[in-house]
């Protein structure tokens, strides 16, 4: 009811034109302020019992840490692809691995970046959504102040002269900076998609490579074929969802960590315990002094020890941060240190086995059980990355940065578990192409390292802004975090650049292709929205047509879908000037995605009236977060009409409460606006300034006209008017509902530059043809669908 009463607030009228609906809203909502504040901080305040926290930490192993846990399969081989010359190099490489794991996954991600979640949601777009709520940097300007009243729209305020306020003004000053930030976010997203291709390839191929250890004469082609078969099976099972097999993941990964940790302890005891000196950072200095440029380029292999950290952040939605921190510090981190140290101890005595150091270091008695667990762990690692790819594409889709694709929710319990068929098959084809094309771990490892370090650099840049605008940290702390992160990550980045020609070009090509697709789609979406904004019809023209809109009003309800949250779209004037009839009730429906993870069901719909009651025109704004599921057509319609009827009841209640000076002033301004509009009825493109002020107008009786003496009569009239209008709406609903959608074609102007013509006339047009139609997304049945076409040039 709180959201429905808020429906009567006029978008463009400002504080001076607040009416009785607004006053009732304040009276009804005032006691809920404390509850709203509690809901807004729900995620931060949520506490877990010790037993529940242990259970969640155990479950997080299977979903979050699979990728990071399978890195020991291929790190040492990619660090020394040409063999080991000096055993001291093994100690230096181990020291680099130890401190990389400590600085990046442990300190940066688990204890800092994971705290920068958007109410539990992780990933680059979650960080971007968080920033959009604290600064006006969203490139599609469809936000409104009523959106900020959502319980999930949490944001902090800061002093006008603070460093955060200066940063905010700097970001908002020029469109170029907003676009640059968006491109950075899209680049991060594209490289995460690259991870979704490369992780299954390298993990499954490395695990399958264990067959050759026991059968040295076996051809490498057999290993590749086995890997491809596993990959096809993995991607073919995605449509079942992780919920069906998720209960298996955690025990497999826990067993994997305990096995590799135990084998590590055994190898340290059996081969060479002197490798423990690698915990001294002095070994890193000696390693670089001894190997020079070779040490620098080997960082590309060391980099693979921290892969999976970005997937860790993207999969954050499933578990609380405390559970992830507990699992990493108690199980993951110690077991990884033990397995890398154990492999290094083995290589001190057997440096010629560096190609398959992991499998060679396994005691013979448990070789095949470990091989089976390694293969299962590689599949789990691949699943985690694929799921993260689906999640981040869903976020991009909601924020207008990805073409419309089918999203299937595979679990009724967990809304975050989704499956995107089109993306799944694209990932499978590219993954098989990478596996069969490169055929060895080294080149895939070079490609993988390039993708991972780019995502980390993007996260660092976004985290800098988060610390300034959201956390409001002192600039010195922000500087320390940024400098330390960039020094480590730029060092790794410079190393992987040496291997661009040895496989490192693959993620760059993949990221570039997805970047073009995502940015061109977003550019076309923004231009289409700007066209709608600039060509919307003035209320003066609508009102000049009279209650019948100059047409025959036929029984039924017409739902006109538009991207505008205010004003009458151009498609409507196009419709009524080309057809002889219009429905008795017209509802402009705007489905709007906000930079929040979810919009509560009772706050989803905003309804208001457009023009006088006799016009029977309404607007409904349906608001969604990037994690929300768009319901089926029947349920969406039902909720829309429920909120419409509730609005009519509340509106009529207000007519009997017009006893305030402010409401009287509002009614007087309404009459003045009406007189002005009727004088400008001839031209649909003039009077745009009055459009927003005319919306949500309710004709009222001024207190100066004897409201004190006719209160009971006014109440009876209001009640009768409510019954009459509700009966009218129900009759129209029973007569039939027609969905009117605009089929907008975007073309580049003749004088546009060639790259703009390529982007709009070819790439964007192609994406529009192959992506899902709006009618499919809204689940509109064909028999009740009406498409209205229009062309505009950009």
GROMACS .gro file of C-alpha atoms in nm, residues 334-784:
model
  451
  334UNK     CA    1   4.640  -2.325   0.368
  335UNK     CA    2   4.575  -2.617   0.126
  336UNK     CA    3   4.691  -2.416  -0.177
  337UNK     CA    4   5.011  -2.313   0.002
  338UNK     CA    5   5.075  -2.676   0.098
  339UNK     CA    6   5.017  -2.816  -0.252
  340UNK     CA    7   5.241  -2.557  -0.424
  341UNK     CA    8   5.512  -2.608  -0.162
  342UNK     CA    9   5.485  -2.986  -0.201
  343UNK     CA   10   5.517  -2.963  -0.582
  344UNK     CA   11   5.822  -2.737  -0.540
  345UNK     CA   12   5.980  -2.992  -0.301
  346UNK     CA   13   5.921  -3.268  -0.559
  347UNK     CA   14   6.073  -3.056  -0.839
  348UNK     CA   15   6.385  -2.994  -0.631
  349UNK     CA   16   6.463  -3.363  -0.679
  350UNK     CA   17   6.291  -3.417  -1.018
  351UNK     CA   18   6.323  -3.094  -1.218
  352UNK     CA   19   6.282  -3.280  -1.549
  353UNK     CA   20   5.916  -3.359  -1.455
  354UNK     CA   21   5.803  -2.997  -1.464
  355UNK     CA   22   5.569  -3.063  -1.762
  356UNK     CA   23   5.332  -3.271  -1.545
  357UNK     CA   24   5.461  -3.185  -1.199
  358UNK     CA   25   5.123  -3.224  -1.027
  359UNK     CA   26   5.051  -3.580  -1.141
  360UNK     CA   27   5.416  -3.692  -1.105
  361UNK     CA   28   5.419  -3.578  -0.742
  362UNK     CA   29   5.120  -3.797  -0.649
  363UNK     CA   30   5.209  -4.122  -0.464
  364UNK     CA   31   5.143  -4.420  -0.693
  365UNK     CA   32   4.904  -4.592  -0.453
  366UNK     CA   33   4.646  -4.311  -0.478
  367UNK     CA   34   4.718  -4.193  -0.834
  368UNK     CA   35   4.391  -4.296  -1.004
  369UNK     CA   36   4.158  -4.180  -0.723
  370UNK     CA   37   4.331  -3.842  -0.734
  371UNK     CA   38   4.303  -3.835  -1.114
  372UNK     CA   39   3.925  -3.891  -1.091
  373UNK     CA   40   3.886  -3.623  -0.823
  374UNK     CA   41   4.104  -3.384  -1.029
  375UNK     CA   42   3.880  -3.433  -1.334
  376UNK     CA   43   3.565  -3.376  -1.126
  377UNK     CA   44   3.723  -3.068  -0.965
  378UNK     CA   45   3.806  -2.929  -1.311
  379UNK     CA   46   3.442  -2.972  -1.412
  380UNK     CA   47   3.329  -2.795  -1.095
  381UNK     CA   48   3.576  -2.512  -1.163
  382UNK     CA   49   3.439  -2.479  -1.516
  383UNK     CA   50   3.083  -2.476  -1.385
  384UNK     CA   51   3.160  -2.192  -1.144
  385UNK     CA   52   3.306  -1.977  -1.422
  386UNK     CA   53   3.022  -2.053  -1.664
  387UNK     CA   54   2.767  -1.962  -1.395
  388UNK     CA   55   2.955  -1.637  -1.328
  389UNK     CA   56   2.942  -1.560  -1.702
  390UNK     CA   57   2.565  -1.612  -1.709
  391UNK     CA   58   2.519  -1.388  -1.403
  392UNK     CA   59   2.725  -1.100  -1.538
  393UNK     CA   60   2.552  -1.113  -1.880
  394UNK     CA   61   2.215  -1.099  -1.702
  395UNK     CA   62   2.333  -0.784  -1.522
  396UNK     CA   63   2.454  -0.629  -1.849
  397UNK     CA   64   2.125  -0.720  -2.015
  398UNK     CA   65   1.923  -0.544  -1.744
  399UNK     CA   66   2.133  -0.228  -1.772
  400UNK     CA   67   2.090  -0.205  -2.151
  401UNK     CA   68   2.442  -0.319  -2.239
  402UNK     CA   69   2.370  -0.653  -2.402
  403UNK     CA   70   2.130  -0.769  -2.676
  404UNK     CA   71   1.806  -0.927  -2.554
  405UNK     CA   72   1.863  -1.301  -2.505
  406UNK     CA   73   1.656  -1.571  -2.342
  407UNK     CA   74   1.725  -1.611  -1.969
  408UNK     CA   75   1.601  -1.930  -1.802
  409UNK     CA   76   1.578  -1.947  -1.422
  410UNK     CA   77   1.675  -2.303  -1.331
  411UNK     CA   78   1.586  -2.290  -0.962
  412UNK     CA   79   1.271  -2.184  -0.779
  413UNK     CA   80   1.470  -2.145  -0.456
  414UNK     CA   81   1.763  -1.938  -0.584
  415UNK     CA   82   1.677  -1.663  -0.830
  416UNK     CA   83   2.048  -1.608  -0.904
  417UNK     CA   84   2.082  -1.951  -1.067
  418UNK     CA   85   2.018  -1.890  -1.437
  419UNK     CA   86   2.088  -2.044  -1.776
  420UNK     CA   87   2.125  -1.851  -2.102
  421UNK     CA   88   2.098  -2.098  -2.393
  422UNK     CA   89   2.243  -1.874  -2.668
  423UNK     CA   90   2.548  -1.780  -2.460
  424UNK     CA   91   2.594  -2.140  -2.345
  425UNK     CA   92   2.635  -2.271  -2.700
  426UNK     CA   93   2.858  -1.979  -2.803
  427UNK     CA   94   3.083  -2.052  -2.503
  428UNK     CA   95   3.091  -2.423  -2.591
  429UNK     CA   96   3.190  -2.364  -2.954
  430UNK     CA   97   3.463  -2.115  -2.862
  431UNK     CA   98   3.586  -2.335  -2.577
  432UNK     CA   99   3.618  -2.641  -2.805
  433UNK     CA  100   3.788  -2.425  -3.071
  434UNK     CA  101   4.046  -2.303  -2.816
  435UNK     CA  102   4.107  -2.656  -2.681
  436UNK     CA  103   4.140  -2.822  -3.021
  437UNK     CA  104   4.324  -2.528  -3.177
  438UNK     CA  105   4.602  -2.482  -2.920
  439UNK     CA  106   4.619  -2.847  -2.803
  440UNK     CA  107   4.852  -2.765  -2.511
  441UNK     CA  108   4.829  -2.599  -2.172
  442UNK     CA  109   5.105  -2.346  -2.231
  443UNK     CA  110   4.937  -2.134  -2.499
  444UNK     CA  111   4.596  -2.156  -2.333
  445UNK     CA  112   4.767  -2.053  -2.008
  446UNK     CA  113   4.913  -1.744  -2.178
  447UNK     CA  114   4.567  -1.650  -2.303
  448UNK     CA  115   4.412  -1.715  -1.962
  449UNK     CA  116   4.664  -1.495  -1.780
  450UNK     CA  117   4.592  -1.202  -2.014
  451UNK     CA  118   4.215  -1.222  -1.947
  452UNK     CA  119   4.256  -1.247  -1.569
  453UNK     CA  120   4.491  -0.951  -1.526
  454UNK     CA  121   4.267  -0.719  -1.734
  455UNK     CA  122   3.965  -0.799  -1.513
  456UNK     CA  123   4.174  -0.730  -1.203
  457UNK     CA  124   4.284  -0.390  -1.336
  458UNK     CA  125   3.922  -0.296  -1.407
  459UNK     CA  126   3.817  -0.403  -1.056
  460UNK     CA  127   4.096  -0.192  -0.906
  461UNK     CA  128   3.981   0.121  -1.093
  462UNK     CA  129   3.618   0.066  -0.988
  463UNK     CA  130   3.721  -0.006  -0.629
  464UNK     CA  131   3.904   0.327  -0.617
  465UNK     CA  132   3.578   0.505  -0.698
  466UNK     CA  133   3.383   0.285  -0.455
  467UNK     CA  134   3.621   0.373  -0.172
  468UNK     CA  135   3.582   0.744  -0.250
  469UNK     CA  136   3.209   0.772  -0.322
  470UNK     CA  137   3.052   0.484  -0.129
  471UNK     CA  138   3.281   0.414   0.164
  472UNK     CA  139   3.410   0.774   0.182
  473UNK     CA  140   3.757   0.660   0.285
  474UNK     CA  141   4.033   0.913   0.342
  475UNK     CA  142   4.217   0.984   0.019
  476UNK     CA  143   4.545   0.856   0.169
  477UNK     CA  144   4.395   0.509   0.226
  478UNK     CA  145   4.251   0.511  -0.125
  479UNK     CA  146   4.590   0.608  -0.266
  480UNK     CA  147   4.769   0.330  -0.074
  481UNK     CA  148   4.520   0.065  -0.194
  482UNK     CA  149   4.526   0.185  -0.555
  483UNK     CA  150   4.905   0.218  -0.579
  484UNK     CA  151   4.976  -0.122  -0.420
  485UNK     CA  152   4.715  -0.295  -0.640
  486UNK     CA  153   4.831  -0.127  -0.960
  487UNK     CA  154   5.201  -0.198  -0.889
  488UNK     CA  155   5.134  -0.572  -0.851
  489UNK     CA  156   4.879  -0.601  -1.133
  490UNK     CA  157   5.064  -0.379  -1.381
  491UNK     CA  158   5.375  -0.589  -1.320
  492UNK     CA  159   5.180  -0.900  -1.414
  493UNK     CA  160   5.020  -0.718  -1.708
  494UNK     CA  161   5.358  -0.617  -1.848
  495UNK     CA  162   5.467  -0.982  -1.825
  496UNK     CA  163   5.164  -1.122  -2.011
  497UNK     CA  164   5.216  -0.864  -2.287
  498UNK     CA  165   5.533  -1.055  -2.380
  499UNK     CA  166   5.315  -1.357  -2.455
  500UNK     CA  167   5.051  -1.191  -2.671
  501UNK     CA  168   5.188  -1.367  -2.979
  502UNK     CA  169   5.200  -1.703  -2.793
  503UNK     CA  170   4.827  -1.731  -2.726
  504UNK     CA  171   4.771  -1.410  -2.531
  505UNK     CA  172   4.590  -1.260  -2.830
  506UNK     CA  173   4.291  -1.494  -2.789
  507UNK     CA  174   4.117  -1.317  -2.496
  508UNK     CA  175   4.194  -0.980  -2.656
  509UNK     CA  176   4.013  -1.085  -2.975
  510UNK     CA  177   3.722  -1.236  -2.780
  511UNK     CA  178   3.696  -0.929  -2.556
  512UNK     CA  179   3.714  -0.694  -2.858
  513UNK     CA  180   3.430  -0.881  -3.034
  514UNK     CA  181   3.204  -0.872  -2.727
  515UNK     CA  182   3.303  -0.509  -2.661
  516UNK     CA  183   3.186  -0.405  -3.009
  517UNK     CA  184   2.858  -0.595  -2.964
  518UNK     CA  185   2.788  -0.455  -2.617
  519UNK     CA  186   2.886  -0.095  -2.686
  520UNK     CA  187   2.704  -0.073  -3.021
  521UNK     CA  188   2.392  -0.218  -2.860
  522UNK     CA  189   2.415   0.029  -2.572
  523UNK     CA  190   2.475   0.319  -2.814
  524UNK     CA  191   2.166   0.223  -3.017
  525UNK     CA  192   1.960   0.188  -2.697
  526UNK     CA  193   2.065   0.534  -2.575
  527UNK     CA  194   1.989   0.696  -2.914
  528UNK     CA  195   1.649   0.529  -2.925
  529UNK     CA  196   1.569   0.659  -2.577
  530UNK     CA  197   1.685   1.011  -2.668
  531UNK     CA  198   1.461   1.001  -2.976
  532UNK     CA  199   1.165   0.901  -2.757
  533UNK     CA  200   1.242   1.182  -2.513
  534UNK     CA  201   1.276   1.456  -2.776
  535UNK     CA  202   0.975   1.352  -2.984
  536UNK     CA  203   0.723   1.287  -2.709
  537UNK     CA  204   0.379   1.437  -2.763
  538UNK     CA  205   0.265   1.740  -2.567
  539UNK     CA  206  -0.035   1.709  -2.340
  540UNK     CA  207  -0.178   2.023  -2.502
  541UNK     CA  208  -0.230   1.831  -2.825
  542UNK     CA  209  -0.374   1.526  -2.644
  543UNK     CA  210  -0.620   1.737  -2.443
  544UNK     CA  211  -0.714   1.935  -2.752
  545UNK     CA  212  -0.847   1.615  -2.908
  546UNK     CA  213  -1.106   1.584  -2.631
  547UNK     CA  214  -1.205   1.282  -2.419
  548UNK     CA  215  -1.257   1.069  -2.731
  549UNK     CA  216  -0.905   1.162  -2.858
  550UNK     CA  217  -1.070   1.244  -3.190
  551UNK     CA  218  -1.136   0.874  -3.248
  552UNK     CA  219  -1.392   0.607  -3.175
  553UNK     CA  220  -1.327   0.466  -2.826
  554UNK     CA  221  -1.389   0.091  -2.851
  555UNK     CA  222  -1.435  -0.136  -2.546
  556UNK     CA  223  -1.114  -0.281  -2.409
  557UNK     CA  224  -0.781  -0.178  -2.259
  558UNK     CA  225  -0.479  -0.085  -2.466
  559UNK     CA  226  -0.139  -0.134  -2.303
  560UNK     CA  227   0.105   0.091  -2.489
  561UNK     CA  228   0.464  -0.014  -2.412
  562UNK     CA  229   0.717   0.267  -2.401
  563UNK     CA  230   1.063   0.334  -2.264
  564UNK     CA  231   0.953   0.672  -2.126
  565UNK     CA  232   0.871   0.701  -1.758
  566UNK     CA  233   0.709   1.044  -1.821
  567UNK     CA  234   0.531   1.204  -2.113
  568UNK     CA  235   0.332   1.053  -2.399
  569UNK     CA  236   0.549   0.864  -2.651
  570UNK     CA  237   0.562   0.954  -3.019
  571UNK     CA  238   0.437   0.607  -3.107
  572UNK     CA  239   0.095   0.700  -2.961
  573UNK     CA  240   0.046   0.999  -3.192
  574UNK     CA  241   0.163   0.781  -3.481
  575UNK     CA  242  -0.095   0.522  -3.378
  576UNK     CA  243  -0.399   0.750  -3.343
  577UNK     CA  244  -0.324   0.943  -3.663
  578UNK     CA  245  -0.317   0.621  -3.869
  579UNK     CA  246  -0.602   0.424  -3.711
  580UNK     CA  247  -0.969   0.527  -3.670
  581UNK     CA  248  -1.022   0.384  -3.320
  582UNK     CA  249  -0.858   0.356  -2.981
  583UNK     CA  250  -0.946   0.157  -2.671
  584UNK     CA  251  -1.168   0.296  -2.398
  585UNK     CA  252  -0.882   0.278  -2.150
  586UNK     CA  253  -0.520   0.345  -2.244
  587UNK     CA  254  -0.233   0.253  -2.011
  588UNK     CA  255   0.123   0.356  -2.097
  589UNK     CA  256   0.348   0.081  -1.960
  590UNK     CA  257   0.716   0.149  -1.896
  591UNK     CA  258   0.934  -0.146  -1.788
  592UNK     CA  259   1.238   0.014  -1.631
  593UNK     CA  260   1.553  -0.148  -1.491
  594UNK     CA  261   1.719   0.035  -1.204
  595UNK     CA  262   2.079   0.014  -1.077
  596UNK     CA  263   1.971  -0.203  -0.781
  597UNK     CA  264   1.994  -0.579  -0.741
  598UNK     CA  265   1.618  -0.618  -0.679
  599UNK     CA  266   1.296  -0.419  -0.641
  600UNK     CA  267   1.059  -0.557  -0.374
  601UNK     CA  268   0.729  -0.682  -0.517
  602UNK     CA  269   0.519  -0.433  -0.319
  603UNK     CA  270   0.728  -0.142  -0.453
  604UNK     CA  271   0.749  -0.258  -0.815
  605UNK     CA  272   0.459  -0.066  -0.973
  606UNK     CA  273   0.401   0.309  -0.986
  607UNK     CA  274   0.064   0.416  -1.129
  608UNK     CA  275  -0.077   0.761  -1.203
  609UNK     CA  276  -0.339   0.927  -1.417
  610UNK     CA  277  -0.267   1.123  -1.734
  611UNK     CA  278  -0.508   1.410  -1.799
  612UNK     CA  279  -0.869   1.441  -1.671
  613UNK     CA  280  -1.069   1.138  -1.560
  614UNK     CA  281  -1.284   1.142  -1.873
  615UNK     CA  282  -0.979   1.055  -2.085
  616UNK     CA  283  -0.929   0.722  -1.900
  617UNK     CA  284  -0.553   0.736  -1.958
  618UNK     CA  285  -0.299   0.605  -1.708
  619UNK     CA  286   0.071   0.544  -1.678
  620UNK     CA  287   0.226   0.240  -1.511
  621UNK     CA  288   0.600   0.215  -1.444
  622UNK     CA  289   0.717  -0.138  -1.362
  623UNK     CA  290   1.057  -0.125  -1.195
  624UNK     CA  291   1.302  -0.415  -1.186
  625UNK     CA  292   1.652  -0.476  -1.050
  626UNK     CA  293   1.920  -0.655  -1.246
  627UNK     CA  294   1.858  -0.981  -1.054
  628UNK     CA  295   1.479  -0.975  -1.085
  629UNK     CA  296   1.280  -1.217  -1.295
  630UNK     CA  297   1.026  -1.071  -1.539
  631UNK     CA  298   0.708  -1.265  -1.468
  632UNK     CA  299   0.483  -1.432  -1.723
  633UNK     CA  300   0.232  -1.215  -1.906
  634UNK     CA  301  -0.074  -1.328  -1.706
  635UNK     CA  302   0.087  -1.253  -1.369
  636UNK     CA  303   0.233  -0.923  -1.491
  637UNK     CA  304  -0.110  -0.815  -1.619
  638UNK     CA  305  -0.282  -0.917  -1.298
  639UNK     CA  306  -0.043  -0.720  -1.079
  640UNK     CA  307  -0.062  -0.420  -1.312
  641UNK     CA  308  -0.443  -0.410  -1.290
  642UNK     CA  309  -0.440  -0.471  -0.914
  643UNK     CA  310  -0.221  -0.164  -0.871
  644UNK     CA  311  -0.434   0.036  -1.117
  645UNK     CA  312  -0.753  -0.040  -0.920
  646UNK     CA  313  -0.578   0.042  -0.592
  647UNK     CA  314  -0.468   0.376  -0.737
  648UNK     CA  315  -0.826   0.462  -0.838
  649UNK     CA  316  -0.950   0.385  -0.485
  650UNK     CA  317  -0.682   0.598  -0.320
  651UNK     CA  318  -0.736   0.880  -0.569
  652UNK     CA  319  -1.106   0.894  -0.489
  653UNK     CA  320  -1.031   0.887  -0.116
  654UNK     CA  321  -0.828   1.204  -0.168
  655UNK     CA  322  -1.114   1.392  -0.328
  656UNK     CA  323  -1.296   1.388   0.006
  657UNK     CA  324  -0.988   1.517   0.190
  658UNK     CA  325  -0.933   1.848   0.009
  659UNK     CA  326  -0.912   2.068   0.317
  660UNK     CA  327  -0.556   2.201   0.297
  661UNK     CA  328  -0.437   2.529   0.152
  662UNK     CA  329  -0.164   2.344  -0.035
  663UNK     CA  330  -0.416   2.113  -0.205
  664UNK     CA  331  -0.635   2.414  -0.291
  665UNK     CA  332  -0.335   2.576  -0.457
  666UNK     CA  333  -0.273   2.256  -0.648
  667UNK     CA  334  -0.630   2.251  -0.775
  668UNK     CA  335  -0.603   2.615  -0.880
  669UNK     CA  336  -0.279   2.545  -1.069
  670UNK     CA  337  -0.452   2.249  -1.232
  671UNK     CA  338  -0.729   2.474  -1.365
  672UNK     CA  339  -0.476   2.730  -1.489
  673UNK     CA  340  -0.282   2.452  -1.665
  674UNK     CA  341  -0.605   2.326  -1.824
  675UNK     CA  342  -0.689   2.673  -1.961
  676UNK     CA  343  -0.339   2.707  -2.104
  677UNK     CA  344  -0.344   2.365  -2.267
  678UNK     CA  345  -0.682   2.414  -2.431
  679UNK     CA  346  -0.543   2.725  -2.598
  680UNK     CA  347  -0.256   2.521  -2.750
  681UNK     CA  348  -0.441   2.213  -2.871
  682UNK     CA  349  -0.360   2.243  -3.238
  683UNK     CA  350   0.005   2.136  -3.238
  684UNK     CA  351   0.126   1.805  -3.087
  685UNK     CA  352   0.488   1.915  -3.067
  686UNK     CA  353   0.436   2.232  -2.863
  687UNK     CA  354   0.381   2.270  -2.494
  688UNK     CA  355   0.623   1.997  -2.384
  689UNK     CA  356   0.697   2.193  -2.069
  690UNK     CA  357   0.340   2.140  -1.951
  691UNK     CA  358   0.342   1.768  -2.012
  692UNK     CA  359   0.476   1.662  -1.676
  693UNK     CA  360   0.268   1.913  -1.484
  694UNK     CA  361  -0.054   1.782  -1.636
  695UNK     CA  362   0.012   1.421  -1.547
  696UNK     CA  363  -0.158   1.285  -1.239
  697UNK     CA  364  -0.411   1.573  -1.242
  698UNK     CA  365  -0.716   1.509  -1.030
  699UNK     CA  366  -0.999   1.769  -1.062
  700UNK     CA  367  -1.073   1.882  -0.706
  701UNK     CA  368  -1.313   2.106  -0.521
  702UNK     CA  369  -1.146   2.405  -0.361
  703UNK     CA  370  -1.208   2.472   0.010
  704UNK     CA  371  -1.327   2.822  -0.085
  705UNK     CA  372  -1.627   2.664  -0.258
  706UNK     CA  373  -1.790   2.543   0.060
  707UNK     CA  374  -1.599   2.226   0.136
  708UNK     CA  375  -1.671   2.266   0.512
  709UNK     CA  376  -2.046   2.236   0.462
  710UNK     CA  377  -2.059   1.956   0.208
  711UNK     CA  378  -1.811   1.708   0.350
  712UNK     CA  379  -2.053   1.416   0.373
  713UNK     CA  380  -2.195   1.487   0.029
  714UNK     CA  381  -1.845   1.505  -0.115
  715UNK     CA  382  -1.758   1.172   0.041
  716UNK     CA  383  -2.068   1.004  -0.108
  717UNK     CA  384  -1.994   1.148  -0.452
  718UNK     CA  385  -1.632   1.033  -0.429
  719UNK     CA  386  -1.741   0.683  -0.328
  720UNK     CA  387  -1.994   0.661  -0.610
  721UNK     CA  388  -1.734   0.791  -0.862
  722UNK     CA  389  -1.491   0.524  -0.742
  723UNK     CA  390  -1.746   0.245  -0.786
  724UNK     CA  391  -1.842   0.371  -1.131
  725UNK     CA  392  -1.483   0.393  -1.254
  726UNK     CA  393  -1.388   0.054  -1.112
  727UNK     CA  394  -1.690  -0.103  -1.282
  728UNK     CA  395  -1.593   0.070  -1.606
  729UNK     CA  396  -1.235  -0.059  -1.582
  730UNK     CA  397  -1.354  -0.413  -1.511
  731UNK     CA  398  -1.591  -0.405  -1.810
  732UNK     CA  399  -1.306  -0.285  -2.033
  733UNK     CA  400  -1.077  -0.554  -1.898
  734UNK     CA  401  -1.337  -0.821  -1.970
  735UNK     CA  402  -1.376  -0.685  -2.324
  736UNK     CA  403  -1.011  -0.762  -2.393
  737UNK     CA  404  -0.655  -0.638  -2.345
  738UNK     CA  405  -0.440  -0.544  -2.645
  739UNK     CA  406  -0.063  -0.495  -2.619
  740UNK     CA  407   0.067  -0.216  -2.845
  741UNK     CA  408   0.443  -0.231  -2.904
  742UNK     CA  409   0.662   0.001  -3.103
  743UNK     CA  410   0.884  -0.154  -3.368
  744UNK     CA  411   1.145   0.121  -3.395
  745UNK     CA  412   1.401   0.100  -3.676
  746UNK     CA  413   1.721   0.299  -3.622
  747UNK     CA  414   1.917   0.426  -3.923
  748UNK     CA  415   2.228   0.639  -3.956
  749UNK     CA  416   2.191   0.974  -4.134
  750UNK     CA  417   2.327   1.005  -4.486
  751UNK     CA  418   2.592   1.254  -4.376
  752UNK     CA  419   2.714   1.032  -4.089
  753UNK     CA  420   3.072   0.909  -4.076
  754UNK     CA  421   3.142   0.564  -4.220
  755UNK     CA  422   3.208   0.397  -3.883
  756UNK     CA  423   2.874   0.522  -3.750
  757UNK     CA  424   2.697   0.382  -4.058
  758UNK     CA  425   2.869   0.046  -4.005
  759UNK     CA  426   2.778   0.045  -3.635
  760UNK     CA  427   2.410   0.144  -3.679
  761UNK     CA  428   2.308   0.019  -4.024
  762UNK     CA  429   2.489  -0.314  -4.008
  763UNK     CA  430   2.598  -0.422  -3.658
  764UNK     CA  431   2.305  -0.279  -3.459
  765UNK     CA  432   2.054  -0.375  -3.728
  766UNK     CA  433   2.192  -0.731  -3.733
  767UNK     CA  434   2.174  -0.756  -3.352
  768UNK     CA  435   1.813  -0.629  -3.357
  769UNK     CA  436   1.721  -0.898  -3.610
  770UNK     CA  437   1.871  -1.189  -3.419
  771UNK     CA  438   1.783  -1.085  -3.063
  772UNK     CA  439   1.451  -1.157  -2.896
  773UNK     CA  440   1.152  -0.939  -2.979
  774UNK     CA  441   0.990  -0.730  -2.705
  775UNK     CA  442   0.670  -0.930  -2.751
  776UNK     CA  443   0.859  -1.249  -2.662
  777UNK     CA  444   1.025  -1.090  -2.358
  778UNK     CA  445   0.687  -0.965  -2.230
  779UNK     CA  446   0.528  -1.304  -2.317
  780UNK     CA  447   0.258  -1.131  -2.520
  781UNK     CA  448   0.027  -1.373  -2.706
  782UNK     CA  449   0.018  -1.310  -3.083
  783UNK     CA  450  -0.359  -1.272  -3.095
  784UNK     CA  451  -0.348  -0.969  -2.863
   0.00000   0.00000   0.00000
